[in-house]
Structures are given as C-alpha cells and as structure tokens.
Amino acid sequence: MTPPLTLSPAQSRVITHRGTDLQVIACAGSGKTEAMARRVAALLSEGAPPASIVAFTFTDRAAAELRDRIVRRVTEAEGPAFRDRLGPMYVGTIHAYCFQLLQEHVPRYGNYDILDENRHAGFLSREFRAIGLDKLSARRWQPIRDFARAVDVMGNEGIRAEALGDTPLGKCYRAWRERLDRFHFLTFSLLISAAIEALEDPTVAARVRAPLRHLLVDEYQDINPAQERLIALLAPPTGGGQVQLCVVGDDDQSIYQWRGSDVRNIVEFTRVRSGSHTETLATNRRSRPAIVAAAAEFAASIPGRLDKDMDAARPPSEAEITGWTAETEQDEAEHLAATVERLHAQGVRYRDIAVLFRSVRTSAPPLLQVLDRLGIPYTCGGRTGLFLVPEIALFAETFAWFVDGDWQDARFTEWRPASLDNVVSGLSRIFPLASAPGGTELPGLRKYLEDWKAFQLRGIRPVSLVGDYYALLTRLGAHLADADTPAGAARLGALARFSEVLGDFEHVHRRGHLALPAEGEGKRVFVGGRDRGKPYFQSLYSYLVYWARDAYEEFAGEVHPDLDAVDILTVHQAKGLEWPIVFLPALVKGRFPSGRAGQPQDWLLPPDVFPPGVRARYEGSDAEERRLFYVALTRARDAVYLSCFQKRARRFEPSAYLREVVGGPLLTGDLPLPPPPDAAPAGDAPPLQVSFSDLARVAECGHAWRLGATFGFQAELSPELGYGKAVHHVLRQVAERARAEGAVPDKEALTRLLDAEMYVPFASAAAFTTMRGAAARVVALYVAHYGDDLRHVWAAERPFTLHVAGGVIAGRADIVLGADGHHQGLDVVDYKVASDPRREALYRLQLAVYAASGRAEGLDVRGAYLHELRDGLRHPVDVSPAVTDAAVGEVAQLVGRVRKGDLPPVPTVDRCGACDFRKVCSFAAAR
C-alpha cells in the first residue's frame, strides 16, 4: 500500500478549507491527488454523507486512482468497515456522470446508447441523405468528417442550433438531432448538452442538487465551455454556498484545446467566482531537481500563464537530464533500446520505463522493430493503422471484391480492382496451418468465398458480418493461434480489432427505429434496420475504405495490472502518469512542436458562429505545444532522456524545444545511467475495477472472458439483443411512476408506457411486434402479482460496490423494496427475462454480493429474490451472513485470478455451444 505523504502547509490548507469555493493550482508532481483524497476523507470524517460528494476526473484511469486513494485514507481514518459505505459517492468522468444523471432523472434516456467517434461516422454515412449532408457537398466522406467536427464544436462550446439559422448546415443539424433521437443515440458532446438541458429544468436541478454539497473537479484546465456550464449549474457561483466547488489544475498542463478545453476557465476562475480562495501547490515531489528546474524554466516561456514558481522536494542524483543525438532514425532506436537493456540489467523494471512520442504512428515504428528483435516487452497503443496488418487488409479487400470495388494496398499507392486471386493467395500464405502441405492455395477457399458472395448479394436473409467473419476465421484455422505467445496474441488481437470494425458498422446499420406512419398520424411503427443485399455491402465497403482504414489502430496488446513492460505512448496519453525513467525521442523540427500547429483549417461552421478566439483555439498554437512538452518533461521521476536524429530521407534539424532544455552539446556515445529507482512499494498497482457481470463470465470460462474483454472479439448481433434491457427499462418506468404517484399504473397507462418506452434496436418489424406483445404480457403479469410491491420501491437500478482484496466490484440491482409496514428491512430483487439453469448459481451469487455490499454500506438488507419475469415466479435467495461471507470470498478469488491473468478455458459442450466466441476459440468443445 502506498504510504501517505507528509503534507506541505499548502496541502493542509487545501484539505481543511471550508466555506467558499476553492481553486487549487497544482504544479506537476505536487501531490494534488493526495490532497484531493484527504480532503474527501476529511469531509467524510466530519459527517458529510457519501452521496453529498461528487468528484470529476478527466479519465477513467484517474478516477480509479483517486477513488483508491480516497478509500485508503478513509480506511486509515475510520477503519475498514467504512470503505463500503462509499457507494453513493461519485468519482468518475463528467461524461459518465451526465449519462447517469440522464438515465436517473430523464426517463426517455434510459434506453439510449452512446455513439463513439467510429460509430458516429457510420451513423452519418447511413443517414447521409436523411440528414441532408448531400446538400453540403457532392462528396460523401469529407462532409461527414466536417459535420462531425462541427457538431462536436457546437456541443463543446454550447452553440445552439438557432445560431445556424435556416442555413443548409442548420437544417442538417436539426435533422441530425431528430435522427439521433429516433435511433435512441447520443454522442459524447450531446451527453453534456442533454445534461445541461435537464439541469435547466428547476425540478430536475432541485432533485440532482438536493444531496450535493461538495463538487470537486480535477484537471480543471481541460474543461470546455459546455462542461463549465454544467459545473455552474451543479454549483452555482451565486448559490449561497450550498454546493462548495473545489477545482484542481494547472494552466501549464492544458493540452486538449483541440478537443475544446479552454485554459481561460482556470486562469479567470477567481474573477468569475468572486470570494473564492486560491491555494498553490508549488513543490514538485515527483522529479529530481534538475528536471524540475528545466521544466519550470521552460514553462516560463508559455504566454498568458498564471504566475507560479515550481520547486523540488527530492534530493539531486546523477543523469537527471541527458540530451543525445544519433545519425539516423534507426540508430536512435538501436541506441535507445540498448540503454533500456542496460537499465534493466541494473535492476530497473521494464514497467519503470516509458517512451513518449508526439505521434506514435509517425515516430515509433523503428523502435518497435528493434524491441521486437531484442525481445524487450512493451505495450504500445496507436502505433500503426490496423489495415497495415496484412491479413486485415486482405479481409477488407474481400468485402471490396464483394461489390466489385477498387482497393488500395497502401496510402499513396495506385488503386486497382479488388482481386479474389490476391485474397486467396494472401490468406493461404498467412494461415499455413490450414493449408495443404506444399500447396500454394488453401483447398476450397476460393469456392467458399465465391459462394459466400453469391449468397449474400441475393439478400435472402439478414447478414451477420461478425458471425460470417468468425466462420471464415475457423475455416482458415485462425483460432489455432496460441494466445500465450507474443505472435499468437498479436494475431488474435488484430483479428479481434477487425471484428470491432465490423461490429461498429453493424450496430448503426442494423439498428431499427420507431417512426410515425407515412401520413404522420397514429401510433408509431417500428422500422427495421438495413441488414442485407448489395447496398448493405456497398455501404460497408465505403466505411472500410474511406473511414475505418485511417481510424482504427492496431491491437495494443494485453494489459493487466502486474504486467512488466516498457510503456510506449503519446504525450497526450501519458498525461497524469509518471515513471522513474522517461525517453523523449524524435525531437526534430516539424514533429515536436508539430508543424501543423496554428495552421488555418476549413470549417463548415460560419466564422460568425464561433465565439471570439475559439476557432484559433481548435487550430492549435505554439503555446499549446509548449504545454505539451512541459507535460512530457514532468512525467519523469529520476531521469529524462531527450534525443533527435539527423537523417532519414532528408536531413532533420533538432527541435527548438530540445535546444532550449538541454542548452549544451548533445551526446553521441553511451548514455549515463541514473542509480536504480527506489524499490516500488508493495501493492502499488491500483485495485481492479470490475463489474459483477465480468466476474460471472470469468467464473464460467476464463478464456472466453479473455477473448472478449482483453482481446476485444465482438459478440454477434441477434434480433433479440436488447429485449431484456427493454423489459428492464419499462419495468423501471413502471416502478418510478408508481413510487412518484403512489399508485400502480392502470392497463391503459401501461399500454401508453410500452408504446413510448419499448425499444429493441436490432429487431425486424415483425420480431419487434412479437417482442412488444411478449413484453406486454410480462409487465401485465408482474403488475397483477406484484403490483403492491411497486408502492414500496425504495430504489430502482440501485448501484452497489463491494471492496475485496485487490479490487472493487460494481453492479446494479433492478429494484430494492423499502422498509415500511409491508417490508421489514430492504429486499433486493433482480429480474431475469428468461431462466437459465446453467447460470442459476451465478444469479444467486450476484444477489449475495449485493446483499453483502448493502450491509457493508449500512443498509438493513433482510432478503433477496430472483424474479423470473416470463413466468412471474419470484424465488427467495439465501443471503444469511454465512452465505454472503462465502460469496465475498468467492468473488475475491475471481478478482485475484483476473489480476494474475489466470484465465483458464473451461470447455464443455453446453457452455461452448452457447459461447459468443466458440468459432475463434482453440479450446471450444463445440464449434
């Protein structure tokens, strides 16, 4: 366990300040996470209810670290029993908070899904003409990219549709919002906008703010204007102090302006919030003095920054800053790798070393080749495009051949007709395990592909892209790759990433929607998605060629908490992290700072729509590049190596930043090594954050969980997917309405509720009608037999968390029936749409874990029930102390297995027959 730091006077003031809003300017490595954690722990010790505290972090990883630190400090102050009372406290990202807020307080969002960047692009391609993007340009994908960027900027900046007027872009925007609602989608920027709209309703705002007393915001320098508006609604500047706001950040580390972050939020905080108090954490506890001095001097060159003087707390050491150069890019990679080997021989763990690039894709490949050759373990995200993997390019060319399309073997090469000959010969060469000895072509592959194409283009049945892809992989013998070898894991990871490409496309194209009849009146009807025939494959081809090829990166490798490997990542990805040894290679002119920073860009948004200065903020500047370099320098604890190369295809000049920091001549020989870093404290890896559903999958078959959770293989879509979620959503609305109105909805009200809330995204029109009828019977049966319970709902979709050795387990109970004259204590009820005897023990384990978590939180959980919705039967589940204690021990063992990577296969005919990944599993008993 990481020991608590000795507090500085400034940290102590951060922890104890009360009564006004608080701004904390935290220099790099100054112990801000410790100060925030201790502030929260102090609030809890003073009696603040956990539900009164909300803490926003920039990433999920930062949230896990902060929550872990809070738990440790609370445990030290209040004892181990108190940590499980923290469930109602929120620590997480703003986006996750907004989604939770919408699902809890705006019923219509309860069955919405979030579109990430790739699925959003696929959706815009599908709805290209319905939205009106064809009116913006005759080309297809450029307006999609431009429109996606424009609506993100509108969301980030809080620009409303009215600002666009009746322009073509304004019409597209309004159509886009309507189509998103029709398909039950939100984008990440709309999450914030929708939460703001909800909080502008006084009733919703009162409910949300009722328990809230303390709002903490980490990385405040990276907040965009819309997020700042959300924060102001939660903690109004003139709110009379009901909600005290504490923001923590450093203007020198504002590096996400290209995503909309506005450094003015932190620079002007005290002006906007008059009467607020500021504390500065200026002592860097992370880095050695020479690193701190160099970083502080470099930061002083950033224009418009807050005045601050960063100083060092650690004693000096050897080789703190080393600047060096190599003749070529390859020489630089060889020398860097040799230095890593020397460090490791001296006792430095690989995981204590990071290599940070301005762009991994541009600069990392030579180093990765050397590390592979030397067998040095590493993790690397974003190193190259997925379609540069030969087998992935061949799978994509297969779909180009389906529609007689053209294919390009690499960027900037000539286009050629997609070739079945090329696909067959290439796949036969890459997958020799399935080839005939000495043969040049896999027997039967050509006819298999020809028959597949002919059948699918007839459009007789819905296409399962992921399922058909897995069938092809089975035929190729791809499932025989050994996941425990580097080569096998890399292959499986790449194959899984391509299943994600296909899955993203399917999720937006096979999705149906509710629409009014053609005449515009009457009950809405369900319109199924697009799922077959040549037009479907033409859309897929377009998505692969014009979006996916540049958007999807190669598999980054399996990562588990105890992995010992060199970290290779971008400086942006490294934000908030630290290592004893950091290398900053490829510091040449044009790469760092980026040669594109500050260049004017083309925008769909008219110039007068941008608030003053906003357009330039998105286009970047030298100031932002300087902040990014400052962040890179301050990731290092003991030593930072800065290097450049002189030649590639042309001669390169060293980066001006490298010259500013190093000053003197650059070394060319063996590099000096620092002393070995201090021994890592025991238990320094953060606890594993895992859902009960994940642990249940691990219990069933560790290898299946590994294929899905760590490699990323996607499950096949089925028409029934989402039916259970839809029924749960409707029942929650029934329970919420009964609780709010004190009466169970009557038959007519239930029908209206089903019409409004029932949504099964991947059903056909006929299947939706059938499932709508089945759901009506389930709801009617529930209300008839258990309607009285709905008057006593204490909570719906109640979150539970449980701390065990090495991890934190999270889950949500469908309903909790409250303590009153009818229920003596709380009863936890979990719905199951269909019974599954194979998982009966897991269902009971889940309820026992919820009961244990609730009791640890201080709730009087007396009973638990498994409710089978199809037949209306409710079965009691034993949650006696002996049973819940055993359940806690069982899930703790599962957490330990995940942490260690102990994920053995458990192949049985029944289990494998129902597994989503049986076609890509080498252990499957049934394929």
mmCIF file of C-alpha atoms in Angstrom, residues 65 248 382 607 854:
data_model
loop_
_atom_site.group_PDB
_atom_site.id
_atom_site.type_symbol
_atom_site.label_atom_id
_atom_site.label_comp_id
_atom_site.label_asym_id
_atom_site.label_seq_id
_atom_site.Cartn_x
_atom_site.Cartn_y
_atom_site.Cartn_z
ATOM 1 C CA GLU A 65 -6.593 6.195 -8.815
ATOM 2 C CA VAL A 248 -7.731 21.479 -9.131
ATOM 3 C CA GLY A 382 -1.795 3.642 -31.663
ATOM 4 C CA PRO A 607 -16.980 32.402 -38.914
ATOM 5 C CA GLY A 854 -25.647 -3.186 1.015
#
